[in-house]
Short mmCIF file of C-alpha atoms and ligand atoms in Angstrom, two decimals:
data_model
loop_
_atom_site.label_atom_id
_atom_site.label_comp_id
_atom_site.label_asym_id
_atom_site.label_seq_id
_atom_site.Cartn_x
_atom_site.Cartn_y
_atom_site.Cartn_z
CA UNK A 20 -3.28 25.59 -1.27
CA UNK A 21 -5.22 28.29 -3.44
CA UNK A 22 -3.57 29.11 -6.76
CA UNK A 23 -2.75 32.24 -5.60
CA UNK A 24 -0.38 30.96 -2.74
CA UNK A 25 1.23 28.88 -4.91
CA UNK A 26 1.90 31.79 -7.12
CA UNK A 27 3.50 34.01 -4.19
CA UNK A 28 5.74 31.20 -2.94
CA UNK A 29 9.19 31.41 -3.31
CA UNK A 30 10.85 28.87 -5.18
CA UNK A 31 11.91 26.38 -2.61
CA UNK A 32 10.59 22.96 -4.37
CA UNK A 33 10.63 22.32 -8.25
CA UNK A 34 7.35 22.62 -8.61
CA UNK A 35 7.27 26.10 -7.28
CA UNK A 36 10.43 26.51 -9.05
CA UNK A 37 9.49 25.71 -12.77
CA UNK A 38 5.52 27.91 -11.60
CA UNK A 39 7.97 30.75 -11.16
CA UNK A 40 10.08 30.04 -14.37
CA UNK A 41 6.27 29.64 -16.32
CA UNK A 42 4.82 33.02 -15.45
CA UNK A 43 1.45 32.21 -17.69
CA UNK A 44 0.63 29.22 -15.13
CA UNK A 45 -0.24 32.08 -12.43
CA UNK A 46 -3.00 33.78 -14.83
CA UNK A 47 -4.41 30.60 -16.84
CA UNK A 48 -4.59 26.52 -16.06
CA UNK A 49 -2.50 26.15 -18.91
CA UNK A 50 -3.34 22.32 -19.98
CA UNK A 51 -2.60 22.70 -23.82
CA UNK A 52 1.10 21.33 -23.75
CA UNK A 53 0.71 18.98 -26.49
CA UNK A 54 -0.58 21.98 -29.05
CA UNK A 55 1.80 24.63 -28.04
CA UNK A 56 3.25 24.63 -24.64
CA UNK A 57 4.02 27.53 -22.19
CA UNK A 58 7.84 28.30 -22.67
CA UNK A 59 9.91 28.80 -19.67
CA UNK A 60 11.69 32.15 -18.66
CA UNK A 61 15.43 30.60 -19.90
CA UNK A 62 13.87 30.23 -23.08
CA UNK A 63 12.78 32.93 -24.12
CA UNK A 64 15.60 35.08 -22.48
CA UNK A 65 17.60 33.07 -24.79
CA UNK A 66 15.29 34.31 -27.81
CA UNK A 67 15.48 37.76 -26.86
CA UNK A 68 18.76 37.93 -25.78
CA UNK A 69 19.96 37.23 -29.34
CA UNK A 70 17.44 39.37 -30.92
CA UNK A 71 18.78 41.68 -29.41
CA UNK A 72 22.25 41.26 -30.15
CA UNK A 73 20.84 40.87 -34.26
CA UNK A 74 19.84 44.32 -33.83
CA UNK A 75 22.95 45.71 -32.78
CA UNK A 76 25.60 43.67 -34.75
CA UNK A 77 23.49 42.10 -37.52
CA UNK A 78 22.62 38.90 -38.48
CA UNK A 79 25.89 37.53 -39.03
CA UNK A 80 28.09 38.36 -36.71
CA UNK A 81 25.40 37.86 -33.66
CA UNK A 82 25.54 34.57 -35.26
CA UNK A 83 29.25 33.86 -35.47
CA UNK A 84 29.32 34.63 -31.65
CA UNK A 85 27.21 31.85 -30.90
CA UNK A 86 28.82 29.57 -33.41
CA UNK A 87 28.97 27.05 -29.65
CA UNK A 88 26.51 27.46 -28.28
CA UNK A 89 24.69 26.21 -31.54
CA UNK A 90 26.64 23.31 -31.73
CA UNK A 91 25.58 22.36 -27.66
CA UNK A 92 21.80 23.13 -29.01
CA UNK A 93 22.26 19.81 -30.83
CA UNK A 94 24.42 17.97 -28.70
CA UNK A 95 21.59 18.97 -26.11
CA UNK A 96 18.88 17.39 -27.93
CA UNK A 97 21.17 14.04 -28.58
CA UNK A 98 21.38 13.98 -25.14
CA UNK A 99 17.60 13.66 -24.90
CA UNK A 100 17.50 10.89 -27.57
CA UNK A 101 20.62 9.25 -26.25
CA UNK A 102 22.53 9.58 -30.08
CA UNK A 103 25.33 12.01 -30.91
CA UNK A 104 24.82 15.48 -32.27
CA UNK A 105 26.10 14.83 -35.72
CA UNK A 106 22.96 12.30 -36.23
CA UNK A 107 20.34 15.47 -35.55
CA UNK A 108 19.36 18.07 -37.80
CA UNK A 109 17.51 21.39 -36.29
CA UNK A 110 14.80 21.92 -38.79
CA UNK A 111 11.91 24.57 -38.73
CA UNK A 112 9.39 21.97 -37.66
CA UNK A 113 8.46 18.32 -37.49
CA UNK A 114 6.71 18.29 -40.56
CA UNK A 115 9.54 19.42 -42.01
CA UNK A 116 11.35 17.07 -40.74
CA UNK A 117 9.34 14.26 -41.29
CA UNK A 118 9.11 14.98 -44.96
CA UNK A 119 12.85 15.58 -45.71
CA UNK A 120 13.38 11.96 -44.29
CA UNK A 121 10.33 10.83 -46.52
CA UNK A 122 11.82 12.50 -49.42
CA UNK A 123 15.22 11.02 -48.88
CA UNK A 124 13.82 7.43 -48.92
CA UNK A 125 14.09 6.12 -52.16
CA UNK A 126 11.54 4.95 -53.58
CA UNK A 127 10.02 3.79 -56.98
CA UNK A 128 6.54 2.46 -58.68
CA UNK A 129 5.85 -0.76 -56.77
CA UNK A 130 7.54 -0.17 -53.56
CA UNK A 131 5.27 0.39 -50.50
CA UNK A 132 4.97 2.75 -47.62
CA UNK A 133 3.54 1.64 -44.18
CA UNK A 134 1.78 4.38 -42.03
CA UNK A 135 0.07 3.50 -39.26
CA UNK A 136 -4.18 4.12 -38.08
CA UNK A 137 -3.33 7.12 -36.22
CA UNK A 138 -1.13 8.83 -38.13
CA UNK A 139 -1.07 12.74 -38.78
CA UNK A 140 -2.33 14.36 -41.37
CA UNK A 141 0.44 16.32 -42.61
CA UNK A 142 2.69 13.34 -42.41
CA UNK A 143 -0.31 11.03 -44.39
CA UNK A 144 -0.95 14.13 -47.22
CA UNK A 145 3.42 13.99 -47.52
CA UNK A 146 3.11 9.96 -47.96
CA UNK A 147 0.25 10.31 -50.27
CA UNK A 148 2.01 12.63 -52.45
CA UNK A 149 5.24 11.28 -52.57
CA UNK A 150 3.61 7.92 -53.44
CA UNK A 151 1.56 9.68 -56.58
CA UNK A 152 4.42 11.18 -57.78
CA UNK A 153 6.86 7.97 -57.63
CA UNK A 154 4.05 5.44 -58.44
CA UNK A 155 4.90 3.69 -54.96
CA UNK A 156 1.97 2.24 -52.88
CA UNK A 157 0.83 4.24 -49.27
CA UNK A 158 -1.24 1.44 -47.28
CA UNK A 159 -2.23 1.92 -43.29
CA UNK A 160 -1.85 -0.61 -40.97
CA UNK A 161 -4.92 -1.24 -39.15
CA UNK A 162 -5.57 -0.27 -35.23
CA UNK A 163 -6.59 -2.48 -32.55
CA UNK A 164 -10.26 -0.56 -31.25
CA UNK A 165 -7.88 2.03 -28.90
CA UNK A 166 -6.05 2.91 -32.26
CA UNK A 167 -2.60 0.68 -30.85
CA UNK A 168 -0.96 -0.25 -34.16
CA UNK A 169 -1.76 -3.69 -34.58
CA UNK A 170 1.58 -5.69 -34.50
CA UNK A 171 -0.05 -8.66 -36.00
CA UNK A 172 -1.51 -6.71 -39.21
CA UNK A 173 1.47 -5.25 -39.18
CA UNK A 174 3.92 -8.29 -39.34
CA UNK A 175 1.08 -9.48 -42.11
CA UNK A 176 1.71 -6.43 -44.25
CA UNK A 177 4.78 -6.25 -44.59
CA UNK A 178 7.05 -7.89 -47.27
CA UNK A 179 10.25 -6.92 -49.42
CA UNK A 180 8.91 -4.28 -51.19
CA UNK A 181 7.63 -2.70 -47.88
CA UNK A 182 10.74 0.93 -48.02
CA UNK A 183 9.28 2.79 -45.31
CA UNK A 184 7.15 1.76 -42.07
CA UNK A 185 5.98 4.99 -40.39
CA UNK A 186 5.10 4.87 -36.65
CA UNK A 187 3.66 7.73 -34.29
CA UNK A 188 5.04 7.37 -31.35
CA UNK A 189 2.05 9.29 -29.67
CA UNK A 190 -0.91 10.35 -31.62
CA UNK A 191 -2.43 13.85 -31.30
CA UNK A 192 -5.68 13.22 -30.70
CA UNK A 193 -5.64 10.33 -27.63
CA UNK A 194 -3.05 8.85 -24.54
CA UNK A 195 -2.10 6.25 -26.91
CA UNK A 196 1.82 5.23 -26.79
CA UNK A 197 2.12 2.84 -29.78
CA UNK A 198 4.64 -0.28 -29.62
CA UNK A 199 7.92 1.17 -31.05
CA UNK A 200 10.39 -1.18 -30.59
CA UNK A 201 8.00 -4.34 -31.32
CA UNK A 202 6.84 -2.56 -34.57
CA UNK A 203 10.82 -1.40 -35.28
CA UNK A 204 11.65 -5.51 -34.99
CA UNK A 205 8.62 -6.67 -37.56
CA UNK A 206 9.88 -3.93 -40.44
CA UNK A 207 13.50 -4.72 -39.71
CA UNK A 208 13.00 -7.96 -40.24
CA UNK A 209 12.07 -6.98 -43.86
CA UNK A 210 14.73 -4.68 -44.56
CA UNK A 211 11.94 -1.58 -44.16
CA UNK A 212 13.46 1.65 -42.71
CA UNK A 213 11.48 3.19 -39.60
CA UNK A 214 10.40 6.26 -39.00
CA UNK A 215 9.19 7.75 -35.92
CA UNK A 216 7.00 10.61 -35.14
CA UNK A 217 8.44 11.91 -31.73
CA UNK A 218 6.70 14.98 -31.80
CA UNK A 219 3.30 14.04 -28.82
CA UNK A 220 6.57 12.04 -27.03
CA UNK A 221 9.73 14.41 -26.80
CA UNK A 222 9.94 16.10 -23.96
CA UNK A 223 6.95 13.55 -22.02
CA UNK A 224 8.45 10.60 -21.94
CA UNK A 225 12.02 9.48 -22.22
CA UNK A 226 13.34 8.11 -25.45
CA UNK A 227 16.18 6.33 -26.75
CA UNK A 228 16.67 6.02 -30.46
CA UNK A 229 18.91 2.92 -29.86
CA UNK A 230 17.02 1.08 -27.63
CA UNK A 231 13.52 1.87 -29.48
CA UNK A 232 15.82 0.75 -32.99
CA UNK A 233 14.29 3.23 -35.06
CA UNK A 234 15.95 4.67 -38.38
CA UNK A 235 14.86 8.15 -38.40
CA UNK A 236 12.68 10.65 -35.70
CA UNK A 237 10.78 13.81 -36.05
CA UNK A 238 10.02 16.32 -32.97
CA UNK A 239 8.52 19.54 -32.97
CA UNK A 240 10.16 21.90 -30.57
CA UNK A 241 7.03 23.82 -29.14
CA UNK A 242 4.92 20.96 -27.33
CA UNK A 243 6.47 18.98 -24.47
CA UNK A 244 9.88 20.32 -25.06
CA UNK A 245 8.53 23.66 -24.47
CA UNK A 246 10.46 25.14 -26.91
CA UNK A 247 10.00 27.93 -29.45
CA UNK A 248 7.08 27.94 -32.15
CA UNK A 249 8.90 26.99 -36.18
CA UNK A 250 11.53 24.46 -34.31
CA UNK A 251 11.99 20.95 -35.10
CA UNK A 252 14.57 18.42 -35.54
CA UNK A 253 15.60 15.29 -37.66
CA UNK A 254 17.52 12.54 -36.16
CA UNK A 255 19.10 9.97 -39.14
CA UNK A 256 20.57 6.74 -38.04
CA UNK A 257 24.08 7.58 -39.01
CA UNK A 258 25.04 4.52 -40.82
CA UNK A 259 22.15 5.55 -42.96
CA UNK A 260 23.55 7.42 -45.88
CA UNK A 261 20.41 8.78 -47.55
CA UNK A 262 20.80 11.97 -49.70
CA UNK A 263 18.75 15.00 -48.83
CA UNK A 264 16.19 15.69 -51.59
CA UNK A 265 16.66 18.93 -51.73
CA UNK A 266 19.94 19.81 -50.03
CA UNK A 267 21.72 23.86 -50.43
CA UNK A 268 24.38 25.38 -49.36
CA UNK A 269 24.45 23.86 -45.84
CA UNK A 270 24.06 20.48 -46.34
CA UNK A 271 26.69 20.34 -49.18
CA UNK A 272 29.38 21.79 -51.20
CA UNK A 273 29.35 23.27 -54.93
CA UNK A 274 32.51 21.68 -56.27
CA UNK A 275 32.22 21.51 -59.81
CA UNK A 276 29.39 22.71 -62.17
CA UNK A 277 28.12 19.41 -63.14
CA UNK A 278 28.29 18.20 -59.33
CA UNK A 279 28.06 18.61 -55.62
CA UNK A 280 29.20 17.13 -52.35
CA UNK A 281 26.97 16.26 -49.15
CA UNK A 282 28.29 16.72 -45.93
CA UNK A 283 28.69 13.44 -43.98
CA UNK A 284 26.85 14.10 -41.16
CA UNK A 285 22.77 15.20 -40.16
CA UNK A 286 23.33 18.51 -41.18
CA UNK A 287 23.24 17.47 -44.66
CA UNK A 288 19.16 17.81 -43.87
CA UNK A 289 19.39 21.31 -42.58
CA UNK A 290 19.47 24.45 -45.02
CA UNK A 291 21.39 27.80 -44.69
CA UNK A 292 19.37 30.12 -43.39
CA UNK A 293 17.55 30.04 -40.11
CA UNK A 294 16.13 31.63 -37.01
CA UNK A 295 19.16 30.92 -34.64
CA UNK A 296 16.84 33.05 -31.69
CA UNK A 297 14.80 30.13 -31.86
CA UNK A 298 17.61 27.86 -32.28
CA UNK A 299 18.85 28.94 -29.16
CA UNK A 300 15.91 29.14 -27.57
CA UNK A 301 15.02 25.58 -28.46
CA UNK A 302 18.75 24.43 -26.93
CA UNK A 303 17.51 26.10 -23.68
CA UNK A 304 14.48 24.45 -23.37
CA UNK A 305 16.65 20.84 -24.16
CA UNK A 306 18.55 22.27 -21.07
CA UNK A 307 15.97 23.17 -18.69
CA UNK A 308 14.50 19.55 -19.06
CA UNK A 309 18.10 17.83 -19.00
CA UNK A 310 18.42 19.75 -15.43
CA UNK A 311 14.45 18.69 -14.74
CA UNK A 312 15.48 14.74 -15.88
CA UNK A 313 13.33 13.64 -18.03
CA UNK A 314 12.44 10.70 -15.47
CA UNK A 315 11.19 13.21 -13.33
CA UNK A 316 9.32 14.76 -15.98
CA UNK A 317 7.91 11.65 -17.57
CA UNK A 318 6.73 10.53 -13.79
CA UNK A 319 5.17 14.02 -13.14
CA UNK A 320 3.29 14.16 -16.43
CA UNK A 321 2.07 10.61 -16.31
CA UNK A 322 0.37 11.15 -12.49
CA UNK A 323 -1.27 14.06 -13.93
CA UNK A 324 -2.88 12.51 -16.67
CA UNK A 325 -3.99 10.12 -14.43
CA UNK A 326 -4.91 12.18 -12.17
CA UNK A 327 -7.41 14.11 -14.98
CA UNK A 328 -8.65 10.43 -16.12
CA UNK A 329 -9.53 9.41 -13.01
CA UNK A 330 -11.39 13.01 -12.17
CA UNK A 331 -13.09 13.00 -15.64
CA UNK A 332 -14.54 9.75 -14.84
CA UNK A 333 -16.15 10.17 -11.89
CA UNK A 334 -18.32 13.51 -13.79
CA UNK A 335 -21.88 12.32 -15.02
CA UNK A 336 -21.55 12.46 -19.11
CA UNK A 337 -18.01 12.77 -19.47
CA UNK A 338 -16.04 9.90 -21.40
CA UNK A 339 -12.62 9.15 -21.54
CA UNK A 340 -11.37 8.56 -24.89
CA UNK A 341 -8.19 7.22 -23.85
CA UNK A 342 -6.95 3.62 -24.31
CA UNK A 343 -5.53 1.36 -21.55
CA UNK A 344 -2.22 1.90 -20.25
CA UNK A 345 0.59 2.48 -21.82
CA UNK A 346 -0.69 6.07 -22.06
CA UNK A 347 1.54 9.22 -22.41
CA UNK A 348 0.23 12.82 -21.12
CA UNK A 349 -2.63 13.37 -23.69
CA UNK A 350 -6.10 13.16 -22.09
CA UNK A 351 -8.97 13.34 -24.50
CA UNK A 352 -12.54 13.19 -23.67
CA UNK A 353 -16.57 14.22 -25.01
CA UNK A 354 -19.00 15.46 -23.14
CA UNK A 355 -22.71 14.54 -23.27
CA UNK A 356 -24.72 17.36 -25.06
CA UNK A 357 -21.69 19.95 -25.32
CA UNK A 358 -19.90 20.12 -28.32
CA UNK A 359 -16.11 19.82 -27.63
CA UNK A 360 -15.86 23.40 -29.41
CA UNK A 361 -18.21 24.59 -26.94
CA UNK A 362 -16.18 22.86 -24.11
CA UNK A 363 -13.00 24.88 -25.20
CA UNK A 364 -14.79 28.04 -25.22
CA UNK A 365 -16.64 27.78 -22.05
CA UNK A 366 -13.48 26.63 -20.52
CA UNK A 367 -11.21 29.15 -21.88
CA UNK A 368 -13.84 32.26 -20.55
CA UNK A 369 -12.80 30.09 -16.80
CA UNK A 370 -9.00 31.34 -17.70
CA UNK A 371 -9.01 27.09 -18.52
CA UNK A 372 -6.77 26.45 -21.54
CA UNK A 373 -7.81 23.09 -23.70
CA UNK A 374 -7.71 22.42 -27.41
CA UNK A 375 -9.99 20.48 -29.42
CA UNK A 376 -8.48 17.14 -31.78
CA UNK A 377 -10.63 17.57 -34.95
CA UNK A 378 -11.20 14.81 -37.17
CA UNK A 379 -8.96 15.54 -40.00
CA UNK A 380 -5.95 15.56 -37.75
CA UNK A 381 -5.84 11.83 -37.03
CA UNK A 382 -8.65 10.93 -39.55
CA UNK A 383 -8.42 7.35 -39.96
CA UNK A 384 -8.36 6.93 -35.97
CA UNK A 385 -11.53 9.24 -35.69
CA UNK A 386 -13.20 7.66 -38.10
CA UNK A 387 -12.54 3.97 -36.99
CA UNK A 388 -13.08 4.99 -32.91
CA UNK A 389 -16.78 7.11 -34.52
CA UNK A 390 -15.26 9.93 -33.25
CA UNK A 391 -16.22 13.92 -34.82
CA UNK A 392 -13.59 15.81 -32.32
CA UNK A 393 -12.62 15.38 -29.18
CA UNK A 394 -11.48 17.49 -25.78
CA UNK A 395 -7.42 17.20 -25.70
CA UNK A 396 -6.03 18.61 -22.02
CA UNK A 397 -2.76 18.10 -21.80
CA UNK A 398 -1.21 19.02 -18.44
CA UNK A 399 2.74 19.36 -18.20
CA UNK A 400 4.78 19.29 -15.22
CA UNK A 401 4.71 22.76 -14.37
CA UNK A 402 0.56 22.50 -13.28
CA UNK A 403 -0.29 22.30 -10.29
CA UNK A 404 -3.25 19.84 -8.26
CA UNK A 405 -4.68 22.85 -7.61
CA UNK A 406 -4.96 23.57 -11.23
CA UNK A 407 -6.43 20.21 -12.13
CA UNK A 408 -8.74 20.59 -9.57
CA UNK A 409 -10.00 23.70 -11.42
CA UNK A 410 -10.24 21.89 -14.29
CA UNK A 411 -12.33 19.32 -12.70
CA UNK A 412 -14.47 21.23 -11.50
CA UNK A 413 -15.32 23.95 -14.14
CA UNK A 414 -15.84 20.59 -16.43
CA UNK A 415 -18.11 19.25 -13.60
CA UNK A 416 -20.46 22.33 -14.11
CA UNK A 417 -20.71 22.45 -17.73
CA UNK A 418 -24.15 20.08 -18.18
C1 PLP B 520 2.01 18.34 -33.93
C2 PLP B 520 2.26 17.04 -34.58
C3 PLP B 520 3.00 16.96 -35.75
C4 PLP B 520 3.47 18.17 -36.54
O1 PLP B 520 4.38 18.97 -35.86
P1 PLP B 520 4.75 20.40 -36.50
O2 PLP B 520 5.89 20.90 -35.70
O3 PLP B 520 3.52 21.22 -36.39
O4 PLP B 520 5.13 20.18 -37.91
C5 PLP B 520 3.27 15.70 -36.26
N1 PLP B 520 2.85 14.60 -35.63
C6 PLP B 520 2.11 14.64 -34.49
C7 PLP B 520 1.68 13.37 -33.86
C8 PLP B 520 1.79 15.87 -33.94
O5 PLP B 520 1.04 15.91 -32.83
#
């Protein structure tokens, strides 16, 4: 089956079905879901739909109309994490997120933060500052070689003054799927909170905030969940009664002039104003993967990746810089003699979409695994063999 055909068919099985919903797939071999994903029709009808609606009522009222249909965007998304909808609030990205919850930890001169080998950048430059300004430690637990958090350093690390243990689920820059619920145990134990970076794992793989035990999660909407660009969301263990740092208008009530009151539930983390097109947009896209099952999803990404790791290796001068399995959807790779810059441009003039993982993303893991940059594909469920097999093969004639 040539690209084209698959373009022309009507949709009769889900693949077809979500090609049709994913018009981009037809022009490009779209394999960039973990940097900014291809959003499907529903979700940016959604978008438009109340942009629309802005123009012709205002803000305000095109809001109050979807005053529901808000409320389902987070109930949605709860039903992805398997929590409620008053323990998630929508925020403008994961950073965001991640830092409100880092904010809202508190902590003092002596205590200690745990991040982990691979973590982010934005969420290591947050820790780092947070820790300068409070006099509070920020120490990284050390990898195994693939960059797998280390449960034994780990377990070493920690003690009583340990606040905060930070885990990426999924790194950016590798297929690495670090051991949540083993880590979650180990900082428990200690009375350390846990927070988990979702954001490489929402919308690949299917999660469950109970059963992984973690405190708090951060998710980006426009990666795997395919949602708008500038969403995000917070989920807060609800017991958990941490104060925003920085809460307004939303999040709490002026009742007095020397005080104010929080609002009980996650929404105490969101603020007042925000783009509800992308709101809603993001609610579709927690939808359209709710109808998909994330099962399905998770089971269609994974034999894809595989599928890419196994190609990659058979090419002369390619390496896979993935770790063994348990791997999400992330394949990364170098090339012999081609700078993975150079990759992503010659691939992109083939109508190939990659992205590059630079060292300062994930710079501890670089560093430690001698790595510059790397090759990221990332193929979601909506690409086709037929696709891969491009990819294969325009990677086959780059040397
Ligand atoms: C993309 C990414 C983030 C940041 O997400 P934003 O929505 O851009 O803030 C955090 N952690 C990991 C692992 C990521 O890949």
């Amino acid at each position: 089956m040539t690209r084209a055909d698959a373009s022309s068919l009507r949709p009769t099985d889900p693949l077809d079905a979500v090609r049709a919903d994913t018009p981009g797939c037809r022009d490009v071999v779209f394999l960039d879901s973990a940097g900014s994903s291809l959003a499907p029709e529903p979700v940016v009808e959604a978008q438009i739909r109340h942009l629309r609606r802005e123009t012709e009522v205002g803000g305000y009222l095109a809001a109050a109309e979807r005053v529901d249909d808000l409320a389902a965007v987070k109930v949605s998304l709860g039903r992805l994490l398997g929590t409620t909808s008053e323990s998630i609030a929508l925020t403008d990205s994961a950073t965001r997120a991640w830092n409100d919850f880092l904010a809202a930890v508190p902590l003092g001169p002596g205590d200690r933060v745990l991040l982990s080998q691979v973590e982010y950048s934005s969420n290591a430059i947050a820790a780092l500052s947070r820790g300068r300004a409070v006099g509070a430690s920020v120490e990284f637990v050390p990898g195994e070689p693939s960059g797998r958090l280390d449960l034994a350093a780990l377990d070493a690390m920690l003690d009583e003054r340990v606040r905060l243990v930070s885990i990426v689920h999924a790194p950016t820059n590798s297929g690495l799927l670090n051991p949540v619920r083993e880590a979650a145990a180990l900082a428990h134990r200690h009375g350390a909170l846990v927070l988990l970076d979702a954001c490489q794992s929402m919308g690949q793989v299917a999660l469950d905030v109970h059963e992984l035990d973690v405190d708090a999660l951060s998710a980006t909407g426009r990666k795997w969940l395919r949602g708008p660009r500038g969403t995000g969301l917070l989920y807060v263990r609800p017991e958990l009664r941490l104060e925003p740092a920085a809460p307004d208008m939303r999040g709490a009530a002026w009742t007095a002039s020397d005080t104010y009151a929080t609002v009980p539930d996650a929404t105490r983390f969101e603020l007042w104003e925000s783009d509800i097109a992308a709101r809603l947009g993001l609610g579709a896209a927690a939808d359209y993967l709710l109808d998909l099952g994330v099962d399905a999803v998770a089971a269609a990404v994974g034999e894809r990746a595989e599928y890419l790791r196994a190609g990659l290796d058979d090419i002369p001068g390619v390496t896979v810089r993935d770790p063994a399995p348990p791997r999400s959807g992330i394949v990364s790779f170098t090339v012999d003699g081609v700078e993975p810059d150079a990759v992503r441009e010659r691939l992109r003039a083939l109508d190939v979409v990659v992205t590059v993982s630079v060292r300062g993303s994930t710079l501890l893991d670089m560093t430690a695994r001698g790595l510059d940059s790397v090759v990221r594909a990332s193929a979601h469920y909506f690409c086709s063999e037929a696709d891969l097999d491009t990819f294969l093969s325009a990677v086959r004639r780059l040397r």
